[in-house]
Amino acid sequence: MSALDKFLAGWSFRSSTPDYEPGDTIEVMVTGEKGGEATARIGDSILRIEGAPDDAVDTRVLVAVETWDGSTHRGTGTYRETVGGSAF
Amino acid sequence: MGAAGGSKTEPRISFYGGKWASTVPLGFFILWAVFQSGVLGIGDTNGLVIGALIGTILGMFFVRGDWKTYADTIFEGMTQRVAATAIVAWLWAGMFAETLQVGGFVEGLIFAADALNVGAATFPAAAFVLCGLLATGIGTGYGATVAFVTLFFPAGVLIGANPVLLFAAILSGAVFGDNLAPVSDTTIVSAVTQDADIGGVVASRFKYAIVAAVPAFIAYLIMGSVLSGASLEGAAALRDTATAPGLVHLISMGVVIATAVAGRHIVEAISWGLVVAVGFNLALGLSSVSDILVFTVTEAGTFTALPFVAVGDTAGVGGSLYAGAIGFFPLIVLTLLIVSMAQIMIRGGGFAAIQEFLLNSVATTVRRAEVTMVLGTAAINGMITINTAAEIAIAPYIARIGEKFNINGYRRANILDANTSALGYIFPWAGGVLVGYQVMVGPNGLGAEYGPEMVVNPIEVVPYVFHGWFLVIVFLVAAVTGFGREYVPDRTSGEVSRA
């Protein structure tokens, strides 16, 4: 990302329910778990993550998005790797 | 990250009345500060020191068991790096600003304002822009406030600008720089605590800063015409003394800005500026050696031939270096006490209680989470008046709440620093307001030199710190509308670096 791009990033009104496409690989913070499966809340959208480690909550992981419903802003994906942790 | 660490551990100090009793020292101090400066209109920093001391003693009576832990926590708070950072910045900035003052900078500015036709009505807007420039360069809004209240403020008031509006405009400039400067201590804290690189944080926050600054500039232009200035007897005579050579200190200030923007440490940047300022003063005859540093003895002797030794009625040390640094001693003591009271609140569980309340009660959607982050940061900064200390205390909460909604580190850092910067210069008990006020009422202060018209009651400036208020409003609107919002998947931060 160029210096100019850094200054221009975010000049928009962003939705509280971001959507993603199947095939996307995204980095997310794992925010909770439901029924033994990790979940990532991105704004008010929810991504369920299959195959994540048991202690994945509060870690940053790469997820391959498998399905996404743009009307409910819910999707599923597959855990790829852990890339970091919480800032605290 | 002492504050952060503290938030994760069990309270080490147990209080009668529970963890909320740990807020007694700071709460008492805030009430004292509001009563003293707000109700009675007394801005004496030494008075606030006494309020902090009594508050600290009061809190001790609520401690269960051994009071030693409480006493140890006072020392723990005082030895935090954040306090030392602020103190060092003030000492250096004080010496620099005072040296420019004895070098005739004010007279030069009055000359320039006349020559450029910057009249009373436009002086506050000009002060906002110029102080914002200096603060962005040197990274310390407190230092910029000291320099501008010492140098620009008397020039503007003598020209006929409204003192309250002019002080508020200077504080607004300090907010701008404190918020945006890559070398600002608050910028660094906001970036590092949210796992974001400083350069990226500064670039991403530019949009918020400019959206608030443009209307603030317009507001100062409008209000500059609406509000009348003080009536100063002898002002015309003082204007006659305006001379151009003092303007050479624009170069001294430029050296500080250029060195700081080049990434040098603030101590190094101001030191270079100080060397240049002293050089100009002596080379151009703007001041004598003894104006800068003087040892005064009561009887002539071998050393009185030296240019920095003089004979006087009372023995002592003086000069701009001495007066500039010593003028901040009361504030330094107050800072140490405030930081220690905050540490008591952390160790007593008061901060953790606030965190639980925020996470469980209000942050239930991303919009509400961001509004909570904005208002939570504002509340903490309203209580802890040394804004970097407040920022460090609230930073873990911002990280946790933001991460719960995958809010990007840049966005979290920007929310954290905007209110930290803004509220540190608005309320009468805020550190940024107090440092400026100290210049007015301190030893050899503006009030003593020019008269009471040069002293502004801190509570009067509250509504006029436009950039501060607009920055808070911009972030509230941004939280509600999603302006500037970025999520973790949007982009990853560069390597976190201090410089």
Coordinates of C-alpha atoms in Angstrom, one line a residue, chain A residues 1 3 5-18 20 26-31 40-44 58 60 85-88, chain B residues 4 8 193 195 197 203-204 206-207 210 364-366 395-396 399-400 403-406 412 481-492:
Chain A
M1 CA 0.0 0.0 0.0
A3 CA 1.7 6.3 1.3
D5 CA -3.3 4.9 -0.4
K6 CA -2.8 5.0 3.4
F7 CA -4.1 8.6 3.5
L8 CA -7.0 7.8 1.2
A9 CA -8.1 4.6 3.0
G10 CA -11.3 4.8 5.0
W11 CA -12.8 7.8 3.3
S12 CA -16.2 6.1 3.2
F13 CA -19.2 5.1 5.3
R14 CA -18.7 1.5 6.1
S15 CA -21.6 -0.9 6.8
S16 CA -22.0 -2.5 10.2
T17 CA -22.6 -5.8 8.4
P18 CA -19.6 -6.4 6.0
Y20 CA -17.5 -11.6 1.9
I26 CA -9.4 -13.3 5.2
E27 CA -7.6 -12.5 8.4
V28 CA -10.0 -12.3 11.4
M29 CA -9.9 -12.2 15.2
V30 CA -11.7 -15.2 16.7
T31 CA -14.2 -13.6 19.0
A40 CA -15.6 -14.5 14.3
R41 CA -17.9 -11.5 14.7
I42 CA -16.9 -8.9 12.1
G43 CA -19.0 -5.8 12.9
D44 CA -22.4 -7.4 13.2
D58 CA -8.7 -14.1 21.0
R60 CA -5.9 -13.8 14.8
G85 CA -3.0 -12.8 19.1
S86 CA -4.9 -10.1 20.9
A87 CA -3.3 -6.7 21.4
F88 CA -3.7 -7.4 25.1
Chain B
A4 CA -2.7 -2.7 31.1
K8 CA -5.7 -8.2 34.1
T193 CA -1.3 -0.5 22.3
D195 CA -0.9 -3.4 17.4
D197 CA 2.2 0.9 12.9
A203 CA -2.1 8.5 7.7
S204 CA -5.4 6.9 8.6
F206 CA -5.5 12.5 8.9
K207 CA -9.1 12.4 7.5
I210 CA -8.9 17.6 8.8
T364 CA -23.8 -5.1 22.1
T365 CA -23.5 -4.1 18.4
V366 CA -20.6 -2.7 16.5
A395 CA -6.0 1.4 26.0
P396 CA -6.7 -2.3 27.0
A399 CA -8.4 -3.2 22.3
R400 CA -10.7 -5.7 23.9
E403 CA -11.4 -6.9 18.8
K404 CA -14.7 -8.3 19.9
F405 CA -16.1 -6.8 16.7
N406 CA -13.0 -7.2 14.6
R412 CA -9.1 1.6 17.4
T481 CA -22.5 6.4 10.6
G482 CA -19.5 4.1 10.0
F483 CA -17.4 6.9 8.5
G484 CA -13.8 5.7 8.3
R485 CA -14.6 2.3 9.9
E486 CA -12.3 -0.5 8.9
Y487 CA -12.4 -4.1 10.0
V488 CA -9.5 -6.5 10.7
P489 CA -9.9 -8.3 7.4
D490 CA -9.7 -5.0 5.4
R491 CA -6.0 -4.6 5.8
T492 CA -3.2 -5.7 8.1

